[in-house]
Amino acid sequence: MAIIKPFCAIRPTVGFEKHIAALPYDVYNRKEAKKIVSEEPHSFLKIDRGETQFPDEQDMYADRVYEKARDTLNDMLVKNQFTKEITPCFYVYEQRMNGRSQSGIVVCSSVDDYLNNIIKKHENTIEAKELDRIKHVDICNAQTGPIFLTYRSNATVNNVVDVTKQGSPIYDFVTEDQIGHRVWIINKQEDITILEEAFKGINKVYIADGHHRCASAVKVCLKRRKDNPDYTGLEEYNYFLSVLFPEDQLMILDYNRVVTDLNGLSEQEFLSKTEENFTIISKENSQVKPSKKGVFGMYLKDNWYELIYQNKEVIDNPVDQLDVSILQNKVLDPILNIKNPKTNKRIDFIGGIRGMNELEKRVHNDCKVAFSLYPTSIRELFEVADADLLMPPKSTWFEPKIRSGLFIHSIH
């Protein structure tokens, strides 16, 4: 069973929410994050990315950077730009994008559920990225970015969410990317109990996005448990901030690849080797955005090609059935010599939100070839996670992204 817990959120004082809300910290590089903070001084990036408040030469992983983030959060509380809920609550968080919406509940999830594999993972984490968020959570004494979780849709949960949304939201705003955000409080004990009991009947929850943030919150918890051997399990650090969305409301976009060179091959040699496993159809100037599984787009020297995988073997492993795995196992590794896409500097990953034009731009600027993929499905994500397997890196791109700064969980 999955454990969820209401909490006393630190959240923007009404009127500040649109100014504070920011995309997740890892969406931006340092220069981009600093520019946003300079243009919007209330942006939550000045807390999520404390280095934005220092000169460029400042080591972004120094303790003083995380201490600055902590002090900024406390200062915004004192100035009433943030407020802290008096009574533990759940929240409904709705996002609207391109005529569709998704509504999740904001809760604290259990670290023990993560450790016991009730919360399922589908992606490995990188230690260096974990260490950054471990220091951020530990020094700030708060989890500042919610983990994006999903679960198989549940009628009881859906009903509470639908009824709650009939009331007046506490926040209702549209961000600069034209995504709408609305938030409602769930503070009736009856509704809180119904949701807690409903999730006790859900035995699997899945990380959609935020593997590093989740792993970091868990490691801070384990550190504090070690430092406090008399812990009860009820301390706030035993739980982490999350938003739970039902799987039938989510949209996964394609996650595409660009490669800097052809591994010493001429274009014709590369095409000949690729043709061993794919039917190649030239599309010339017509962009190829795959419409079904097993079909890939490729942009090479001003020309688009459609690659149709010629499946010559029965594949039982759910990871090897993924289109991202087929591309890796049949092209990137054997032909382009990219053995480990997680560490290889010759490959880069382009979220589908940027479109096919971004792939063309990269090939014209700093790459030789680009590949467009059909999106990984939620069903595939569940199958991989249920088998306790891991997807290749950068297999899923969820849109819209959850905003940081709307909900903060104090673990002090």
Short mmCIF file of C-alpha atoms in Angstrom, two decimals:
data_model
loop_
_atom_site.label_atom_id
_atom_site.label_comp_id
_atom_site.label_asym_id
_atom_site.label_seq_id
_atom_site.Cartn_x
_atom_site.Cartn_y
_atom_site.Cartn_z
CA MET A 1 0.00 0.00 0.00
CA ALA A 2 1.12 3.57 -0.69
CA ILE A 3 1.34 6.01 2.22
CA ILE A 4 0.51 9.67 1.66
CA LYS A 5 0.52 12.36 4.34
CA PRO A 6 -0.91 15.90 4.51
CA PHE A 7 1.58 18.63 5.40
CA CYS A 8 1.84 22.29 6.34
CA ALA A 9 3.09 23.70 3.07
CA ILE A 10 5.16 26.81 2.73
CA ARG A 11 3.58 28.44 -0.31
CA PRO A 12 3.43 31.84 -2.01
CA THR A 13 1.28 34.47 -0.37
CA VAL A 14 -1.63 35.16 -2.72
CA GLY A 15 -0.49 37.67 -5.31
CA PHE A 16 3.09 36.40 -5.46
CA GLU A 17 2.40 32.97 -6.98
CA LYS A 18 2.86 33.97 -10.63
CA HIS A 19 6.10 35.81 -9.84
CA ILE A 20 7.56 33.02 -7.70
CA ALA A 21 6.60 29.89 -9.68
CA ALA A 22 9.48 28.61 -11.81
CA LEU A 23 10.33 25.63 -13.96
CA PRO A 24 12.45 22.93 -12.26
CA TYR A 25 16.02 23.85 -11.42
CA ASP A 26 17.55 21.43 -13.94
CA VAL A 27 15.70 22.81 -16.96
CA TYR A 28 18.15 25.72 -17.17
CA ASN A 29 21.90 26.14 -17.38
CA ARG A 30 23.57 28.63 -15.04
CA LYS A 31 23.49 31.54 -17.49
CA GLU A 32 19.79 31.03 -18.30
CA ALA A 33 18.83 30.74 -14.62
CA LYS A 34 20.71 33.92 -13.71
CA LYS A 35 19.03 35.84 -16.53
CA ILE A 36 15.57 34.79 -15.32
CA VAL A 37 16.32 35.86 -11.75
CA SER A 38 17.59 39.23 -12.98
CA GLU A 39 14.34 39.76 -14.90
CA GLU A 40 12.04 38.41 -12.16
CA PRO A 41 13.56 39.05 -8.70
CA HIS A 42 10.90 36.92 -6.97
CA SER A 43 11.59 33.86 -9.14
CA PHE A 44 12.00 30.68 -7.13
CA LEU A 45 15.15 29.97 -9.12
CA LYS A 46 17.03 32.26 -6.72
CA ILE A 47 16.31 29.60 -4.07
CA ASP A 48 16.49 26.49 -6.25
CA ARG A 49 19.68 27.80 -7.86
CA GLY A 50 21.40 29.86 -5.17
CA GLU A 51 24.39 30.57 -7.42
CA THR A 52 22.20 33.00 -9.40
CA GLN A 53 22.81 35.47 -6.56
CA PHE A 54 26.62 35.32 -6.88
CA PRO A 55 29.20 36.38 -9.47
CA ASP A 56 29.82 33.87 -12.25
CA GLU A 57 33.16 32.81 -10.80
CA GLN A 58 31.52 31.56 -7.57
CA ASP A 59 31.71 27.77 -7.12
CA MET A 60 28.05 26.81 -7.45
CA TYR A 61 28.48 23.83 -5.11
CA ALA A 62 30.06 25.75 -2.22
CA ASP A 63 28.23 25.65 1.13
CA ARG A 64 27.69 29.42 1.05
CA VAL A 65 25.57 29.04 -2.09
CA TYR A 66 23.15 26.65 -0.35
CA GLU A 67 23.19 28.79 2.77
CA LYS A 68 22.21 31.77 0.63
CA ALA A 69 19.27 29.76 -0.74
CA ARG A 70 18.17 28.94 2.82
CA ASP A 71 18.51 32.54 3.96
CA THR A 72 16.57 33.78 0.92
CA LEU A 73 13.69 31.41 1.70
CA ASN A 74 13.62 32.56 5.32
CA ASP A 75 13.78 36.22 4.25
CA MET A 76 10.83 35.76 1.88
CA LEU A 77 8.86 34.21 4.75
CA VAL A 78 9.65 37.18 7.00
CA LYS A 79 8.58 39.57 4.22
CA ASN A 80 5.29 37.64 3.83
CA GLN A 81 6.07 36.72 0.24
CA PHE A 82 5.66 33.13 1.43
CA THR A 83 3.25 31.90 4.07
CA LYS A 84 3.12 28.64 6.00
CA GLU A 85 -0.08 26.64 6.32
CA ILE A 86 -1.27 26.26 9.92
CA THR A 87 -3.07 22.93 9.45
CA PRO A 88 -1.76 19.93 7.45
CA CYS A 89 -3.49 19.77 4.06
CA PHE A 90 -3.48 18.15 0.67
CA TYR A 91 -3.80 20.26 -2.48
CA VAL A 92 -5.13 19.79 -5.99
CA TYR A 93 -2.79 21.13 -8.66
CA GLU A 94 -4.22 21.52 -12.18
CA GLN A 95 -2.20 22.37 -15.27
CA ARG A 96 -3.71 23.32 -18.64
CA MET A 97 -1.78 23.15 -21.90
CA ASN A 98 -2.92 23.19 -25.53
CA GLY A 99 -6.54 22.45 -24.70
CA ARG A 100 -5.89 19.56 -22.30
CA SER A 101 -5.49 19.46 -18.53
CA GLN A 102 -4.05 17.24 -15.83
CA SER A 103 -4.92 17.38 -12.14
CA GLY A 104 -2.79 15.86 -9.40
CA ILE A 105 -2.82 15.88 -5.62
CA VAL A 106 0.07 17.46 -3.73
CA VAL A 107 1.10 15.28 -0.79
CA CYS A 108 4.05 14.02 1.17
CA SER A 109 5.04 10.50 0.14
CA SER A 110 6.87 7.99 2.29
CA VAL A 111 10.62 7.44 2.09
CA ASP A 112 10.00 3.86 3.23
CA ASP A 113 7.72 3.33 0.22
CA TYR A 114 10.70 4.28 -1.95
CA LEU A 115 13.03 1.97 -0.05
CA ASN A 116 10.50 -0.89 -0.19
CA ASN A 117 9.94 -0.48 -3.95
CA ILE A 118 6.30 0.55 -3.66
CA ILE A 119 7.42 3.72 -5.37
CA LYS A 120 8.88 2.33 -8.58
CA LYS A 121 11.85 3.75 -10.46
CA HIS A 122 12.56 3.50 -14.19
CA GLU A 123 15.80 5.48 -14.44
CA ASN A 124 19.26 5.42 -12.88
CA THR A 125 20.56 8.49 -11.08
CA ILE A 126 23.95 10.22 -11.36
CA GLU A 127 25.79 10.69 -8.08
CA ALA A 128 27.06 14.20 -8.85
CA LYS A 129 23.53 15.42 -9.53
CA GLU A 130 22.31 13.77 -6.33
CA LEU A 131 24.97 15.47 -4.21
CA ASP A 132 23.83 18.92 -5.31
CA ARG A 133 20.22 18.32 -4.22
CA ILE A 134 21.31 16.48 -1.04
CA LYS A 135 23.17 19.61 0.07
CA HIS A 136 20.29 21.83 -1.01
CA VAL A 137 17.68 19.87 0.98
CA ASP A 138 19.93 19.37 4.00
CA ILE A 139 21.09 22.98 4.35
CA CYS A 140 17.73 24.56 3.44
CA ASN A 141 15.94 22.11 5.76
CA ALA A 142 13.29 21.90 3.08
CA GLN A 143 12.31 20.05 -0.07
CA THR A 144 11.74 22.76 -2.65
CA GLY A 145 10.89 20.80 -5.80
CA PRO A 146 8.02 18.28 -5.87
CA ILE A 147 8.61 14.80 -7.30
CA PHE A 148 6.32 14.01 -10.23
CA LEU A 149 4.63 10.67 -9.45
CA THR A 150 1.94 8.75 -11.30
CA TYR A 151 -0.39 5.87 -10.51
CA ARG A 152 -3.13 3.86 -12.17
CA SER A 153 -6.26 5.99 -12.15
CA ASN A 154 -8.54 5.49 -9.14
CA ALA A 155 -12.24 6.43 -9.09
CA THR A 156 -12.26 7.39 -5.40
CA VAL A 157 -9.33 9.77 -5.80
CA ASN A 158 -10.80 11.20 -9.00
CA ASN A 159 -14.07 11.94 -7.23
CA VAL A 160 -12.41 13.88 -4.39
CA VAL A 161 -10.39 15.86 -6.93
CA ASP A 162 -13.45 16.64 -9.06
CA VAL A 163 -15.51 17.79 -6.07
CA THR A 164 -12.64 19.93 -4.77
CA LYS A 165 -12.30 21.65 -8.14
CA GLN A 166 -15.90 22.83 -7.91
CA GLY A 167 -14.75 25.29 -5.24
CA SER A 168 -12.69 28.44 -5.65
CA PRO A 169 -8.95 27.98 -6.32
CA ILE A 170 -6.38 29.73 -4.16
CA TYR A 171 -4.19 30.28 -7.24
CA ASP A 172 -5.24 30.76 -10.85
CA PHE A 173 -2.65 32.12 -13.25
CA VAL A 174 -1.02 31.60 -16.64
CA THR A 175 2.76 31.48 -17.04
CA GLU A 176 4.73 33.04 -19.88
CA ASP A 177 4.66 29.73 -21.82
CA GLN A 178 0.85 29.93 -21.87
CA ILE A 179 0.37 27.06 -19.40
CA GLY A 180 -2.45 27.58 -16.93
CA HIS A 181 -2.03 26.70 -13.25
CA ARG A 182 -4.75 26.39 -10.62
CA VAL A 183 -4.49 25.18 -7.02
CA TRP A 184 -7.18 24.21 -4.50
CA ILE A 185 -6.76 23.28 -0.81
CA ILE A 186 -8.06 19.98 0.54
CA ASN A 187 -8.39 20.68 4.27
CA LYS A 188 -11.53 18.78 5.28
CA GLN A 189 -10.52 15.85 7.46
CA GLU A 190 -13.12 13.64 5.78
CA ASP A 191 -11.55 14.21 2.35
CA ILE A 192 -8.02 13.76 3.71
CA THR A 193 -8.99 10.41 5.25
CA ILE A 194 -10.70 9.24 2.04
CA LEU A 195 -7.53 9.97 0.05
CA GLU A 196 -5.25 8.32 2.60
CA GLU A 197 -7.41 5.18 2.59
CA ALA A 198 -7.66 5.15 -1.21
CA PHE A 199 -3.88 5.11 -1.57
CA LYS A 200 -3.59 2.30 0.94
CA GLY A 201 -5.29 0.24 -1.78
CA ILE A 202 -2.77 1.32 -4.42
CA ASN A 203 0.28 -0.93 -4.26
CA LYS A 204 2.41 0.70 -6.96
CA VAL A 205 3.30 4.33 -7.56
CA TYR A 206 5.75 5.37 -10.27
CA ILE A 207 8.30 8.16 -10.57
CA ALA A 208 7.50 10.01 -13.78
CA ASP A 209 10.05 12.79 -13.34
CA GLY A 210 12.42 13.79 -10.56
CA HIS A 211 14.52 10.67 -9.91
CA HIS A 212 17.45 12.75 -8.64
CA ARG A 213 15.32 14.91 -6.36
CA CYS A 214 13.65 11.80 -4.98
CA ALA A 215 16.90 9.92 -4.37
CA SER A 216 18.37 13.02 -2.70
CA ALA A 217 15.40 13.40 -0.34
CA VAL A 218 15.75 9.74 0.60
CA LYS A 219 19.46 10.07 1.31
CA VAL A 220 18.92 13.13 3.51
CA CYS A 221 16.35 11.10 5.44
CA LEU A 222 18.74 8.17 5.88
CA LYS A 223 21.48 10.55 7.05
CA ARG A 224 19.17 12.08 9.66
CA ARG A 225 17.98 8.68 10.80
CA LYS A 226 21.58 7.69 11.35
CA ASP A 227 22.27 10.90 13.27
CA ASN A 228 19.11 10.40 15.35
CA PRO A 229 18.90 6.68 16.24
CA ASP A 230 15.82 7.33 18.39
CA TYR A 231 13.80 8.62 15.43
CA THR A 232 10.13 7.62 15.45
CA GLY A 233 9.42 7.59 11.71
CA LEU A 234 6.98 10.46 12.10
CA GLU A 235 9.57 13.21 11.61
CA GLU A 236 9.01 15.30 8.49
CA TYR A 237 12.28 14.14 6.93
CA ASN A 238 10.74 10.67 6.58
CA TYR A 239 8.49 12.03 3.83
CA PHE A 240 9.13 13.86 0.58
CA LEU A 241 7.16 16.43 -1.40
CA SER A 242 5.35 14.99 -4.40
CA VAL A 243 2.50 15.52 -6.85
CA LEU A 244 0.53 12.41 -7.82
CA PHE A 245 -1.14 12.44 -11.23
CA PRO A 246 -3.35 9.63 -12.61
CA GLU A 247 -1.70 7.99 -15.61
CA ASP A 248 -4.66 8.54 -17.94
CA GLN A 249 -4.23 12.33 -17.78
CA LEU A 250 -0.52 12.47 -18.62
CA MET A 251 1.23 13.22 -21.88
CA ILE A 252 4.71 11.99 -22.74
CA LEU A 253 6.49 13.73 -25.59
CA ASP A 254 9.28 12.38 -27.74
CA TYR A 255 12.85 12.62 -26.46
CA ASN A 256 15.12 12.98 -29.47
CA ARG A 257 18.85 12.54 -30.09
CA VAL A 258 21.59 14.43 -31.91
CA VAL A 259 25.14 13.17 -32.48
CA THR A 260 28.20 15.30 -33.21
CA ASP A 261 29.87 13.00 -35.79
CA LEU A 262 29.45 9.81 -37.83
CA ASN A 263 32.24 7.88 -36.09
CA GLY A 264 34.61 8.34 -39.05
CA LEU A 265 32.09 7.09 -41.61
CA SER A 266 31.07 8.87 -44.78
CA GLU A 267 27.38 9.66 -45.11
CA GLN A 268 26.93 6.86 -47.63
CA GLU A 269 28.75 4.35 -45.43
CA PHE A 270 26.59 5.34 -42.48
CA LEU A 271 23.39 4.96 -44.52
CA SER A 272 24.52 1.54 -45.81
CA LYS A 273 25.18 0.25 -42.29
CA THR A 274 21.88 1.64 -41.02
CA GLU A 275 20.05 -0.09 -43.89
CA GLU A 276 21.00 -3.48 -42.42
CA ASN A 277 18.20 -3.11 -39.84
CA PHE A 278 15.97 -0.37 -41.24
CA THR A 279 14.12 0.41 -44.43
CA ILE A 280 15.26 3.94 -45.32
CA ILE A 281 12.93 6.27 -47.22
CA SER A 282 14.17 9.69 -48.30
CA LYS A 283 11.76 12.51 -47.40
CA GLU A 284 14.07 15.32 -48.58
CA ASN A 285 12.79 18.52 -46.94
CA SER A 286 9.73 17.01 -45.23
CA GLN A 287 10.32 16.77 -41.50
CA VAL A 288 9.75 13.29 -40.07
CA LYS A 289 7.89 13.18 -36.76
CA PRO A 290 7.18 9.46 -36.25
CA SER A 291 3.49 8.57 -36.03
CA LYS A 292 3.88 5.08 -34.60
CA LYS A 293 6.23 2.80 -32.73
CA GLY A 294 9.10 1.30 -34.74
CA VAL A 295 9.39 4.31 -37.04
CA PHE A 296 12.20 6.87 -36.66
CA GLY A 297 13.06 10.16 -38.29
CA MET A 298 16.64 11.00 -39.26
CA TYR A 299 18.07 14.33 -40.40
CA LEU A 300 21.39 14.07 -42.21
CA LYS A 301 23.02 16.76 -44.36
CA ASP A 302 19.89 18.81 -45.12
CA ASN A 303 17.77 15.72 -45.84
CA TRP A 304 15.12 13.96 -43.79
CA TYR A 305 14.76 10.18 -43.87
CA GLU A 306 12.15 7.84 -42.47
CA LEU A 307 13.65 4.73 -40.86
CA ILE A 308 11.33 1.74 -40.48
CA TYR A 309 12.70 -0.92 -38.17
CA GLN A 310 12.77 -4.38 -39.68
CA ASN A 311 12.05 -6.49 -36.61
CA LYS A 312 13.95 -9.74 -37.14
CA GLU A 313 13.75 -11.15 -33.63
CA VAL A 314 11.31 -11.79 -30.83
CA ILE A 315 11.99 -9.38 -27.94
CA ASP A 316 10.65 -10.32 -24.52
CA ASN A 317 12.52 -7.78 -22.41
CA PRO A 318 10.35 -4.64 -21.97
CA VAL A 319 13.43 -2.39 -22.03
CA ASP A 320 14.70 -3.79 -25.33
CA GLN A 321 11.24 -3.27 -26.85
CA LEU A 322 11.47 0.51 -26.36
CA ASP A 323 12.17 2.61 -29.43
CA VAL A 324 14.93 4.41 -27.53
CA SER A 325 16.56 0.98 -26.97
CA ILE A 326 16.16 -0.07 -30.60
CA LEU A 327 17.90 3.12 -31.73
CA GLN A 328 20.63 2.61 -29.13
CA ASN A 329 21.17 -1.08 -29.86
CA LYS A 330 20.93 -0.95 -33.66
CA VAL A 331 22.44 2.45 -34.54
CA LEU A 332 24.03 4.47 -31.75
CA ASP A 333 26.12 1.67 -30.27
CA PRO A 334 27.14 -0.59 -33.19
CA ILE A 335 27.45 2.09 -35.89
CA LEU A 336 28.26 5.34 -34.09
CA ASN A 337 30.19 3.74 -31.19
CA ILE A 338 28.14 5.40 -28.44
CA LYS A 339 28.34 2.67 -25.82
CA ASN A 340 27.08 4.64 -22.84
CA PRO A 341 24.77 7.53 -23.80
CA LYS A 342 24.73 8.69 -20.19
CA THR A 343 28.41 9.64 -20.24
CA ASN A 344 29.32 9.98 -23.92
CA LYS A 345 29.95 13.62 -24.85
CA ARG A 346 29.16 13.03 -28.55
CA ILE A 347 25.42 12.66 -27.97
CA ASP A 348 22.86 15.16 -26.77
CA PHE A 349 19.14 14.86 -26.00
CA ILE A 350 16.42 17.22 -27.23
CA GLY A 351 13.01 17.30 -25.55
CA GLY A 352 10.10 17.02 -27.96
CA ILE A 353 8.70 20.35 -26.78
CA ARG A 354 11.43 21.99 -28.90
CA GLY A 355 10.14 20.41 -32.12
CA MET A 356 11.81 19.21 -35.31
CA ASN A 357 13.26 22.64 -36.10
CA GLU A 358 15.59 22.29 -33.13
CA LEU A 359 16.98 19.06 -34.60
CA GLU A 360 17.67 20.77 -37.91
CA LYS A 361 19.29 23.70 -36.09
CA ARG A 362 21.66 21.44 -34.18
CA VAL A 363 22.72 19.54 -37.31
CA HIS A 364 23.43 22.84 -39.05
CA ASN A 365 25.39 24.17 -36.07
CA ASP A 366 27.32 21.51 -34.13
CA CYS A 367 26.08 18.01 -35.02
CA LYS A 368 26.09 15.64 -37.99
CA VAL A 369 22.92 13.64 -37.52
CA ALA A 370 19.64 13.87 -35.60
CA PHE A 371 17.03 11.24 -34.77
CA SER A 372 13.36 11.84 -33.95
CA LEU A 373 11.50 9.15 -31.99
CA TYR A 374 7.96 8.11 -31.25
CA PRO A 375 7.20 8.87 -27.57
CA THR A 376 7.57 6.20 -24.92
CA SER A 377 4.12 5.35 -23.55
CA ILE A 378 2.93 5.26 -19.96
CA ARG A 379 2.18 1.55 -20.48
CA GLU A 380 5.81 0.96 -21.44
CA LEU A 381 7.01 2.93 -18.40
CA PHE A 382 4.83 0.79 -16.11
CA GLU A 383 6.01 -2.46 -17.73
CA VAL A 384 9.68 -1.55 -17.28
CA ALA A 385 9.23 -0.38 -13.68
CA ASP A 386 7.07 -3.39 -12.76
CA ALA A 387 9.85 -5.67 -14.01
CA ASP A 388 12.31 -3.77 -11.76
CA LEU A 389 14.27 -2.76 -14.85
CA LEU A 390 15.59 0.62 -15.95
CA MET A 391 15.09 2.56 -19.15
CA PRO A 392 17.97 4.08 -21.10
CA PRO A 393 18.65 7.69 -20.05
CA LYS A 394 16.36 10.37 -21.45
CA SER A 395 13.54 8.02 -22.44
CA THR A 396 10.58 10.17 -21.35
CA TRP A 397 9.77 13.87 -21.58
CA PHE A 398 6.64 14.90 -19.69
CA GLU A 399 4.79 18.12 -20.44
CA PRO A 400 3.78 20.35 -18.84
CA LYS A 401 6.49 20.53 -16.20
CA ILE A 402 5.48 20.95 -12.55
CA ARG A 403 6.34 24.43 -11.29
CA SER A 404 8.67 24.75 -8.33
CA GLY A 405 7.98 27.26 -5.56
CA LEU A 406 4.23 26.70 -5.29
CA PHE A 407 4.71 24.12 -2.52
CA ILE A 408 7.65 23.69 -0.13
CA HIS A 409 7.93 20.97 2.49
CA SER A 410 9.88 21.91 5.62
CA ILE A 411 11.73 18.93 7.09
CA HIS A 412 12.94 20.81 10.17
#
